[in-house]
Every structure is written in structure tokens, then in C-alpha cells.
PDB file of C-alpha atoms in Angstrom:
ATOM      1  CA  MET E   1     -38.424  -5.790 -30.449  1.00 37.00           C
ATOM      2  CA  THR E   2     -40.900  -8.648 -30.858  1.00 37.00           C
ATOM      3  CA  GLU E   3     -43.761  -9.034 -28.416  1.00 38.00           C
ATOM      4  CA  GLN E   4     -42.839 -11.557 -25.743  1.00 42.00           C
ATOM      5  CA  SER E   5     -44.046 -12.479 -22.262  1.00 43.00           C
ATOM      6  CA  MET E   6     -42.376 -10.608 -19.415  1.00 47.00           C
ATOM      7  CA  GLU E   7     -44.308 -12.042 -16.426  1.00 45.00           C
ATOM      8  CA  PRO E   8     -42.543 -13.989 -13.660  1.00 44.00           C
ATOM      9  CA  VAL E   9     -42.705 -17.742 -14.233  1.00 43.00           C
ATOM     10  CA  GLU E  10     -42.854 -20.858 -12.099  1.00 44.00           C
ATOM     11  CA  GLY E  11     -39.801 -23.064 -11.523  1.00 45.00           C
ATOM     12  CA  ALA E  12     -38.363 -25.042 -14.412  1.00 46.00           C
ATOM     13  CA  GLY E  13     -39.827 -28.484 -14.849  1.00 46.00           C
ATOM     14  CA  ALA E  14     -37.919 -31.359 -13.320  1.00 45.00           C
ATOM     15  CA  GLY E  15     -38.139 -33.350 -16.527  1.00 48.00           C
ATOM     16  CA  ALA E  16     -36.744 -30.634 -18.753  1.00 55.00           C
ATOM     17  CA  GLU E  17     -33.391 -31.166 -20.467  1.00 73.00           C
ATOM     18  CA  ARG E  18     -30.526 -29.670 -18.474  1.00 85.00           C
ATOM     19  CA  LEU E  19     -29.270 -26.511 -20.132  1.00 92.00           C
ATOM     20  CA  ARG E  20     -25.588 -25.615 -20.380  1.00 95.00           C
ATOM     21  CA  VAL E  21     -24.953 -22.377 -18.501  1.00 96.00           C
ATOM     22  CA  PHE E  22     -21.875 -20.159 -18.128  1.00 96.00           C
ATOM     23  CA  LEU E  23     -21.377 -17.727 -15.192  1.00 96.00           C
ATOM     24  CA  VAL E  24     -19.712 -14.308 -15.527  1.00 95.00           C
ATOM     25  CA  ASP E  25     -19.235 -12.347 -12.288  1.00 92.00           C
ATOM     26  CA  ASP E  26     -16.182 -10.846 -10.627  1.00 89.00           C
ATOM     27  CA  HIS E  27     -17.128 -12.165  -7.167  1.00 89.00           C
ATOM     28  CA  ALA E  28     -15.998 -15.758  -6.624  1.00 91.00           C
ATOM     29  CA  MET E  29     -18.290 -16.223  -3.623  1.00 91.00           C
ATOM     30  CA  PHE E  30     -21.324 -15.196  -5.636  1.00 90.00           C
ATOM     31  CA  ARG E  31     -20.395 -17.517  -8.507  1.00 92.00           C
ATOM     32  CA  ALA E  32     -20.006 -20.404  -6.056  1.00 93.00           C
ATOM     33  CA  GLY E  33     -23.411 -19.653  -4.569  1.00 92.00           C
ATOM     34  CA  VAL E  34     -25.119 -19.552  -7.963  1.00 92.00           C
ATOM     35  CA  ARG E  35     -23.394 -22.766  -9.034  1.00 92.00           C
ATOM     36  CA  ALA E  36     -24.591 -24.523  -5.870  1.00 93.00           C
ATOM     37  CA  GLU E  37     -28.154 -23.211  -6.121  1.00 91.00           C
ATOM     38  CA  LEU E  38     -28.538 -24.050  -9.803  1.00 90.00           C
ATOM     39  CA  GLY E  39     -26.816 -27.432  -9.705  1.00 85.00           C
ATOM     40  CA  ALA E  40     -30.068 -29.385  -9.714  1.00 86.00           C
ATOM     41  CA  HIS E  41     -31.488 -27.411 -12.622  1.00 88.00           C
ATOM     42  CA  VAL E  42     -28.686 -26.776 -15.132  1.00 93.00           C
ATOM     43  CA  GLU E  43     -25.179 -27.867 -16.088  1.00 93.00           C
ATOM     44  CA  VAL E  44     -22.702 -25.092 -15.281  1.00 94.00           C
ATOM     45  CA  VAL E  45     -20.043 -25.520 -17.968  1.00 95.00           C
ATOM     46  CA  GLY E  46     -17.717 -22.700 -16.946  1.00 95.00           C
ATOM     47  CA  GLU E  47     -17.232 -19.375 -15.245  1.00 95.00           C
ATOM     48  CA  ALA E  48     -15.197 -16.198 -15.588  1.00 94.00           C
ATOM     49  CA  SER E  49     -14.373 -13.154 -13.478  1.00 92.00           C
ATOM     50  CA  THR E  50     -13.099 -10.801 -16.206  1.00 91.00           C
ATOM     51  CA  VAL E  51     -14.179  -9.727 -19.668  1.00 90.00           C
ATOM     52  CA  ALA E  52     -11.170 -11.376 -21.341  1.00 91.00           C
ATOM     53  CA  GLU E  53     -11.766 -14.678 -19.547  1.00 93.00           C
ATOM     54  CA  ALA E  54     -15.447 -14.566 -20.390  1.00 93.00           C
ATOM     55  CA  VAL E  55     -14.939 -13.940 -24.096  1.00 93.00           C
ATOM     56  CA  SER E  56     -12.408 -16.754 -24.538  1.00 94.00           C
ATOM     57  CA  ARG E  57     -14.159 -19.323 -22.346  1.00 95.00           C
ATOM     58  CA  ILE E  58     -17.646 -18.689 -23.714  1.00 95.00           C
ATOM     59  CA  ALA E  59     -16.256 -19.150 -27.226  1.00 94.00           C
ATOM     60  CA  ALA E  60     -14.667 -22.432 -26.134  1.00 95.00           C
ATOM     61  CA  THR E  61     -17.724 -23.885 -24.358  1.00 95.00           C
ATOM     62  CA  LEU E  62     -20.607 -22.382 -26.392  1.00 94.00           C
ATOM     63  CA  PRO E  63     -23.200 -22.550 -23.605  1.00 95.00           C
ATOM     64  CA  ASP E  64     -26.945 -22.260 -24.122  1.00 94.00           C
ATOM     65  CA  VAL E  65     -27.204 -19.267 -21.772  1.00 96.00           C
ATOM     66  CA  VAL E  66     -24.657 -16.954 -20.144  1.00 96.00           C
ATOM     67  CA  LEU E  67     -25.507 -15.386 -16.764  1.00 96.00           C
ATOM     68  CA  LEU E  68     -23.811 -12.021 -17.029  1.00 93.00           C
ATOM     69  CA  ASP E  69     -22.956  -9.467 -14.352  1.00 91.00           C
ATOM     70  CA  VAL E  70     -23.384  -5.857 -15.441  1.00 88.00           C
ATOM     71  CA  HIS E  71     -20.509  -4.190 -13.606  1.00 85.00           C
ATOM     72  CA  MET E  72     -16.984  -5.599 -13.518  1.00 82.00           C
ATOM     73  CA  PRO E  73     -13.660  -3.786 -13.114  1.00 75.00           C
ATOM     74  CA  ASP E  74     -12.478  -4.319 -16.691  1.00 75.00           C
ATOM     75  CA  GLY E  75     -15.531  -3.300 -18.680  1.00 76.00           C
ATOM     76  CA  GLY E  76     -18.460  -5.348 -17.489  1.00 81.00           C
ATOM     77  CA  GLY E  77     -21.297  -7.093 -19.228  1.00 87.00           C
ATOM     78  CA  ARG E  78     -21.568  -4.619 -22.069  1.00 86.00           C
ATOM     79  CA  ALA E  79     -18.000  -5.368 -23.186  1.00 88.00           C
ATOM     80  CA  VAL E  80     -18.673  -9.118 -23.154  1.00 91.00           C
ATOM     81  CA  LEU E  81     -21.848  -8.671 -25.192  1.00 89.00           C
ATOM     82  CA  ASP E  82     -20.138  -6.427 -27.732  1.00 86.00           C
ATOM     83  CA  ALA E  83     -17.360  -8.964 -28.282  1.00 87.00           C
ATOM     84  CA  MET E  84     -19.550 -12.063 -28.427  1.00 88.00           C
ATOM     85  CA  ARG E  85     -22.244 -10.569 -30.624  1.00 81.00           C
ATOM     86  CA  ARG E  86     -19.711 -10.148 -33.415  1.00 78.00           C
ATOM     87  CA  THR E  87     -18.343 -13.689 -33.273  1.00 84.00           C
ATOM     88  CA  HIS E  88     -20.993 -15.905 -31.629  1.00 86.00           C
ATOM     89  CA  PRO E  89     -24.408 -14.289 -32.080  1.00 83.00           C
ATOM     90  CA  GLN E  90     -26.179 -17.564 -31.287  1.00 87.00           C
ATOM     91  CA  VAL E  91     -25.194 -17.449 -27.592  1.00 91.00           C
ATOM     92  CA  LYS E  92     -27.985 -16.038 -25.398  1.00 93.00           C
ATOM     93  CA  PHE E  93     -27.312 -13.766 -22.430  1.00 95.00           C
ATOM     94  CA  LEU E  94     -29.299 -13.127 -19.254  1.00 95.00           C
ATOM     95  CA  ALA E  95     -28.061 -10.219 -17.135  1.00 93.00           C
ATOM     96  CA  LEU E  96     -27.938 -10.977 -13.400  1.00 92.00           C
ATOM     97  CA  SER E  97     -27.021  -7.923 -11.387  1.00 88.00           C
ATOM     98  CA  VAL E  98     -27.388  -6.088  -8.086  1.00 86.00           C
ATOM     99  CA  SER E  99     -28.262  -2.986 -10.124  1.00 83.00           C
ATOM    100  CA  ASP E 100     -31.832  -2.180 -11.072  1.00 79.00           C
ATOM    101  CA  ALA E 101     -31.052   1.231 -12.563  1.00 79.00           C
ATOM    102  CA  ALA E 102     -32.807   2.123 -15.803  1.00 77.00           C
ATOM    103  CA  GLU E 103     -29.616   2.976 -17.698  1.00 79.00           C
ATOM    104  CA  ASP E 104     -28.048  -0.388 -16.829  1.00 82.00           C
ATOM    105  CA  VAL E 105     -31.134  -2.349 -17.866  1.00 83.00           C
ATOM    106  CA  ILE E 106     -31.631  -0.475 -21.135  1.00 80.00           C
ATOM    107  CA  GLY E 107     -27.925  -0.477 -21.967  1.00 82.00           C
ATOM    108  CA  LEU E 108     -27.600  -4.259 -21.623  1.00 85.00           C
ATOM    109  CA  ILE E 109     -30.776  -4.943 -23.600  1.00 83.00           C
ATOM    110  CA  ARG E 110     -29.652  -2.612 -26.392  1.00 81.00           C
ATOM    111  CA  ALA E 111     -26.337  -4.505 -26.432  1.00 84.00           C
ATOM    112  CA  GLY E 112     -28.107  -7.805 -26.990  1.00 86.00           C
ATOM    113  CA  ALA E 113     -29.037  -9.394 -23.654  1.00 90.00           C
ATOM    114  CA  ARG E 114     -32.289 -11.390 -23.794  1.00 89.00           C
ATOM    115  CA  GLY E 115     -33.283 -10.497 -20.251  1.00 89.00           C
ATOM    116  CA  TYR E 116     -32.304  -8.790 -17.026  1.00 92.00           C
ATOM    117  CA  VAL E 117     -32.993  -9.981 -13.474  1.00 92.00           C
ATOM    118  CA  THR E 118     -31.699  -8.762 -10.129  1.00 88.00           C
ATOM    119  CA  LYS E 119     -29.717 -10.818  -7.641  1.00 87.00           C
ATOM    120  CA  THR E 120     -32.695 -10.925  -5.267  1.00 87.00           C
ATOM    121  CA  ILE E 121     -34.280 -13.554  -7.557  1.00 89.00           C
ATOM    122  CA  SER E 122     -34.894 -17.004  -6.028  1.00 90.00           C
ATOM    123  CA  PRO E 123     -33.032 -20.075  -7.352  1.00 91.00           C
ATOM    124  CA  ASP E 124     -36.218 -21.584  -8.819  1.00 91.00           C
ATOM    125  CA  GLU E 125     -37.139 -18.313 -10.512  1.00 92.00           C
ATOM    126  CA  LEU E 126     -33.622 -17.970 -11.899  1.00 93.00           C
ATOM    127  CA  ALA E 127     -33.711 -21.510 -13.279  1.00 92.00           C
ATOM    128  CA  ALA E 128     -37.047 -20.749 -14.942  1.00 93.00           C
ATOM    129  CA  ALA E 129     -35.693 -17.475 -16.364  1.00 93.00           C
ATOM    130  CA  ILE E 130     -32.699 -19.313 -17.851  1.00 94.00           C
ATOM    131  CA  ARG E 131     -35.045 -21.814 -19.498  1.00 93.00           C
ATOM    132  CA  ARG E 132     -37.168 -19.061 -20.992  1.00 92.00           C
ATOM    133  CA  VAL E 133     -34.169 -17.175 -22.355  1.00 93.00           C
ATOM    134  CA  ALA E 134     -32.883 -20.409 -23.917  1.00 92.00           C
ATOM    135  CA  ASP E 135     -36.312 -20.831 -25.542  1.00 90.00           C
ATOM    136  CA  GLY E 136     -36.106 -17.336 -27.047  1.00 87.00           C
ATOM    137  CA  ASP E 137     -38.254 -15.377 -24.596  1.00 88.00           C
ATOM    138  CA  ALA E 138     -37.415 -12.036 -23.010  1.00 86.00           C
ATOM    139  CA  VAL E 139     -37.320 -12.120 -19.205  1.00 88.00           C
ATOM    140  CA  PHE E 140     -37.182  -9.270 -16.707  1.00 87.00           C
ATOM    141  CA  SER E 141     -37.621  -8.779 -12.996  1.00 83.00           C
ATOM    142  CA  PRO E 142     -41.115  -7.270 -12.571  1.00 76.00           C
ATOM    143  CA  ARG E 143     -40.258  -3.588 -12.066  1.00 73.00           C
ATOM    144  CA  LEU E 144     -37.612  -3.586 -14.816  1.00 77.00           C
ATOM    145  CA  ALA E 145     -39.922  -4.458 -17.716  1.00 70.00           C
ATOM    146  CA  GLY E 146     -41.363  -0.930 -17.696  1.00 68.00           C
ATOM    147  CA  PHE E 147     -37.915   0.597 -18.288  1.00 66.00           C
ATOM    148  CA  VAL E 148     -37.461  -1.489 -21.418  1.00 64.00           C
ATOM    149  CA  LEU E 149     -40.959  -0.911 -22.786  1.00 65.00           C
ATOM    150  CA  ASP E 150     -40.671   2.850 -22.256  1.00 64.00           C
ATOM    151  CA  ALA E 151     -37.224   3.040 -23.833  1.00 59.00           C
ATOM    152  CA  PHE E 152     -38.074   1.082 -26.978  1.00 58.00           C
ATOM    153  CA  ALA E 153     -41.600   2.440 -27.459  1.00 57.00           C
ATOM    154  CA  ALA E 154     -41.012   6.131 -26.766  1.00 54.00           C
ATOM    155  CA  ARG E 155     -37.376   6.641 -27.770  1.00 52.00           C
ATOM    156  CA  PRO E 156     -36.133   3.604 -29.697  1.00 47.00           C
ATOM    157  CA  ASP E 157     -32.946   5.216 -30.951  1.00 49.00           C
ATOM    158  CA  ALA E 158     -32.112   7.499 -28.038  1.00 48.00           C
ATOM    159  CA  PRO E 159     -28.662   6.930 -26.512  1.00 48.00           C
ATOM    160  CA  VAL E 160     -28.428   6.376 -22.781  1.00 49.00           C
ATOM    161  CA  ALA E 161     -25.730   8.913 -21.981  1.00 53.00           C
ATOM    162  CA  ASP E 162     -24.943  11.472 -19.289  1.00 62.00           C
ATOM    163  CA  PRO E 163     -21.581  13.310 -19.371  1.00 68.00           C
ATOM    164  CA  GLU E 164     -21.423  13.621 -15.573  1.00 76.00           C
ATOM    165  CA  LEU E 165     -22.446  10.022 -15.000  1.00 77.00           C
ATOM    166  CA  ASP E 166     -20.044   8.782 -17.677  1.00 74.00           C
ATOM    167  CA  GLN E 167     -17.030  10.012 -15.699  1.00 82.00           C
ATOM    168  CA  LEU E 168     -17.813   7.550 -12.888  1.00 83.00           C
ATOM    169  CA  THR E 169     -16.559   3.986 -13.015  1.00 83.00           C
ATOM    170  CA  ASN E 170     -19.035   1.108 -12.877  1.00 79.00           C
ATOM    171  CA  ARG E 171     -18.151   0.381  -9.257  1.00 85.00           C
ATOM    172  CA  GLU E 172     -18.517   4.046  -8.294  1.00 87.00           C
ATOM    173  CA  ARG E 173     -22.019   4.021  -9.799  1.00 85.00           C
ATOM    174  CA  GLU E 174     -22.962   0.957  -7.771  1.00 86.00           C
ATOM    175  CA  VAL E 175     -21.709   2.569  -4.553  1.00 89.00           C
ATOM    176  CA  LEU E 176     -23.478   5.842  -5.385  1.00 89.00           C
ATOM    177  CA  ARG E 177     -26.760   4.049  -6.068  1.00 84.00           C
ATOM    178  CA  LEU E 178     -26.706   2.208  -2.751  1.00 87.00           C
ATOM    179  CA  LEU E 179     -25.572   5.300  -0.873  1.00 87.00           C
ATOM    180  CA  ALA E 180     -28.494   7.255  -2.318  1.00 84.00           C
ATOM    181  CA  ARG E 181     -30.869   4.535  -1.129  1.00 83.00           C
ATOM    182  CA  GLY E 182     -29.733   5.129   2.442  1.00 85.00           C
ATOM    183  CA  TYR E 183     -27.308   2.233   2.834  1.00 87.00           C
ATOM    184  CA  ALA E 184     -24.580   2.662   5.461  1.00 89.00           C
ATOM    185  CA  TYR E 185     -20.969   2.075   4.398  1.00 91.00           C
ATOM    186  CA  LYS E 186     -20.972  -1.312   6.164  1.00 91.00           C
ATOM    187  CA  GLU E 187     -24.137  -2.354   4.285  1.00 89.00           C
ATOM    188  CA  ILE E 188     -22.684  -1.254   0.946  1.00 90.00           C
ATOM    189  CA  ALA E 189     -19.521  -3.253   1.641  1.00 90.00           C
ATOM    190  CA  LYS E 190     -21.576  -6.372   2.388  1.00 88.00           C
ATOM    191  CA  GLU E 191     -23.799  -5.925  -0.671  1.00 84.00           C
ATOM    192  CA  LEU E 192     -20.879  -5.472  -3.087  1.00 85.00           C
ATOM    193  CA  TYR E 193     -18.421  -7.904  -1.426  1.00 85.00           C
ATOM    194  CA  ILE E 194     -15.837  -5.172  -0.821  1.00 89.00           C
ATOM    195  CA  SER E 195     -14.238  -3.657   2.275  1.00 91.00           C
ATOM    196  CA  ILE E 196     -15.555  -0.606   4.121  1.00 91.00           C
ATOM    197  CA  LYS E 197     -12.276   1.164   3.311  1.00 92.00           C
ATOM    198  CA  THR E 198     -12.880   0.539  -0.398  1.00 92.00           C
ATOM    199  CA  VAL E 199     -16.406   1.955  -0.069  1.00 92.00           C
ATOM    200  CA  GLU E 200     -14.975   5.100   1.560  1.00 92.00           C
ATOM    201  CA  THR E 201     -12.483   5.464  -1.285  1.00 92.00           C
ATOM    202  CA  HIS E 202     -15.206   5.156  -3.925  1.00 91.00           C
ATOM    203  CA  VAL E 203     -17.403   7.723  -2.155  1.00 91.00           C
ATOM    204  CA  SER E 204     -14.482  10.166  -1.959  1.00 92.00           C
ATOM    205  CA  ASN E 205     -13.812   9.710  -5.676  1.00 90.00           C
ATOM    206  CA  VAL E 206     -17.459  10.287  -6.560  1.00 91.00           C
ATOM    207  CA  LEU E 207     -17.623  13.447  -4.423  1.00 91.00           C
ATOM    208  CA  ARG E 208     -14.471  14.758  -6.082  1.00 90.00           C
ATOM    209  CA  LYS E 209     -15.558  13.983  -9.643  1.00 88.00           C
ATOM    210  CA  LEU E 210     -19.022  15.487  -9.193  1.00 88.00           C
ATOM    211  CA  GLN E 211     -17.684  18.397  -7.133  1.00 88.00           C
ATOM    212  CA  MET E 212     -20.014  17.761  -4.209  1.00 87.00           C
ATOM    213  CA  SER E 213     -19.382  17.849  -0.482  1.00 87.00           C
ATOM    214  CA  ASN E 214     -21.680  15.302   1.177  1.00 86.00           C
ATOM    215  CA  ARG E 215     -23.872  12.230   0.670  1.00 83.00           C
ATOM    216  CA  TYR E 216     -27.094  14.280   0.752  1.00 81.00           C
ATOM    217  CA  GLU E 217     -26.058  16.198  -2.359  1.00 85.00           C
ATOM    218  CA  LEU E 218     -25.134  12.887  -3.983  1.00 85.00           C
ATOM    219  CA  SER E 219     -28.533  11.425  -3.093  1.00 82.00           C
ATOM    220  CA  ARG E 220     -30.381  14.317  -4.721  1.00 81.00           C
ATOM    221  CA  TRP E 221     -28.152  14.088  -7.795  1.00 83.00           C
ATOM    222  CA  ALA E 222     -28.787  10.359  -8.088  1.00 81.00           C
ATOM    223  CA  ALA E 223     -32.544  10.777  -7.631  1.00 75.00           C
ATOM    224  CA  ASP E 224     -32.667  13.419 -10.376  1.00 73.00           C
ATOM    225  CA  ARG E 225     -31.148  10.859 -12.762  1.00 71.00           C
ATOM    226  CA  ARG E 226     -33.433   8.008 -11.646  1.00 68.00           C
ATOM    227  CA  LEU E 227     -30.470   6.032 -10.334  1.00 71.00           C
ATOM    228  CA  VAL E 228     -32.148   5.240  -7.015  1.00 64.00           C
TER     229      VAL E 228
END
């Protein structure tokens, strides 16, 4: 990986040419929020909520940068990257996710994303990150850069795999991660735009798959794997 700046940057200049951006996220409310916040900075040329929609619409619009969610029900950001890298390698991707787990960050960068920022980023910072990715830079939220540097410097060819973790769906991993951080079910539901009942279902599935009996065991398990 070439040496590139990973520090946070100031907001994109007002006189800069408006970049064409595509949004991929399975939450319509989040997409609407991003579109509204970025409207003064970029031209949003399309959006998608599934992998299939994303692949076809990105190919049709050929944006400068794609803002890509990591976890979606039908395969997530990795599936979009795998498909587009084969057919449209010129399109640049910036992961935008609630997850800041090492395996998510490293997995998306290995798949071809040019950067990875969390959804706590401000609109001005996100606009600046999009500009930098379009210019060929690598961009990461501050604490995530270390994951990438460690992975590529110490173990450049090591797969990010865990048989127990691999049996969980992407959504179950998100719920587990927030649960391990001490979030209540109501807080998890709000963070992931799902119902409390759906959170309870995911927790029950995780407990069953990992053969555990309570959230405290899950928290220790998650901490051991640096998911927290």
C-alpha cells in the first residue's frame, strides 16, 4: 500500500468542483440525511439499498466516489466491492459505517475501499473525506488508521477469519458489538434503525449459535476478539 496521509482534514473548499457521489445503505432515513447534509458539497447521482441495486446503478451512473455501508442484509459492502472491482475498477469507494471493528475495517480495505470512516463523522469532514478519496488519498477515522497499518505491515497476507464469528450474520455482529459495549436493547434499536423486538431476536440467535447463556458471556467473547 502506498504511503498516504491519514490525518483528519478540514472541510472541502467552497470553490472546488462538485463531485458525483453515490450512496449505498439499507436505511432510507440515513440515506436521506446524508443526501441533505452533503447537498451543498457534492452532487448525489443515485442511491441503493441492496447489493444488486448498487452494482447495477453504480455501473449506470459511474460516480466519482461511492459511500458504502459495510453491513447490509444481502451481502454488504464487501459484495459490492467484489462485483465492481472486476468490471469498473476506476470507481472509488469510501466505507461509511456504524462499525469500527478491526475485521470490518481491514476486510473492506483489502477488498478495495480507499477509506473507512464511521457514521459519527461531521458533514464537513465527510465532504472533505470524499474529496480526498476522489483525489486518490486514503482516508480513515482517527482510531481506525492503526488497524490498517498493523494489518498491512505485520501480516500483509493474513486472512481475517474466525470460524465462530463467521457463523453470525452481519446484523448479528452489529448487535453483538453494541451489546458488548453496554448498549441497552432500546439504544441498539435506535442506533441500527430496527425495532426492539428485532434486537431481541438477533441476541437470541447469537446466544444460540455461540452456545452462551447471557450477555455477559457475549461481552467477554466479543472483547477477546477485539470486536468492542
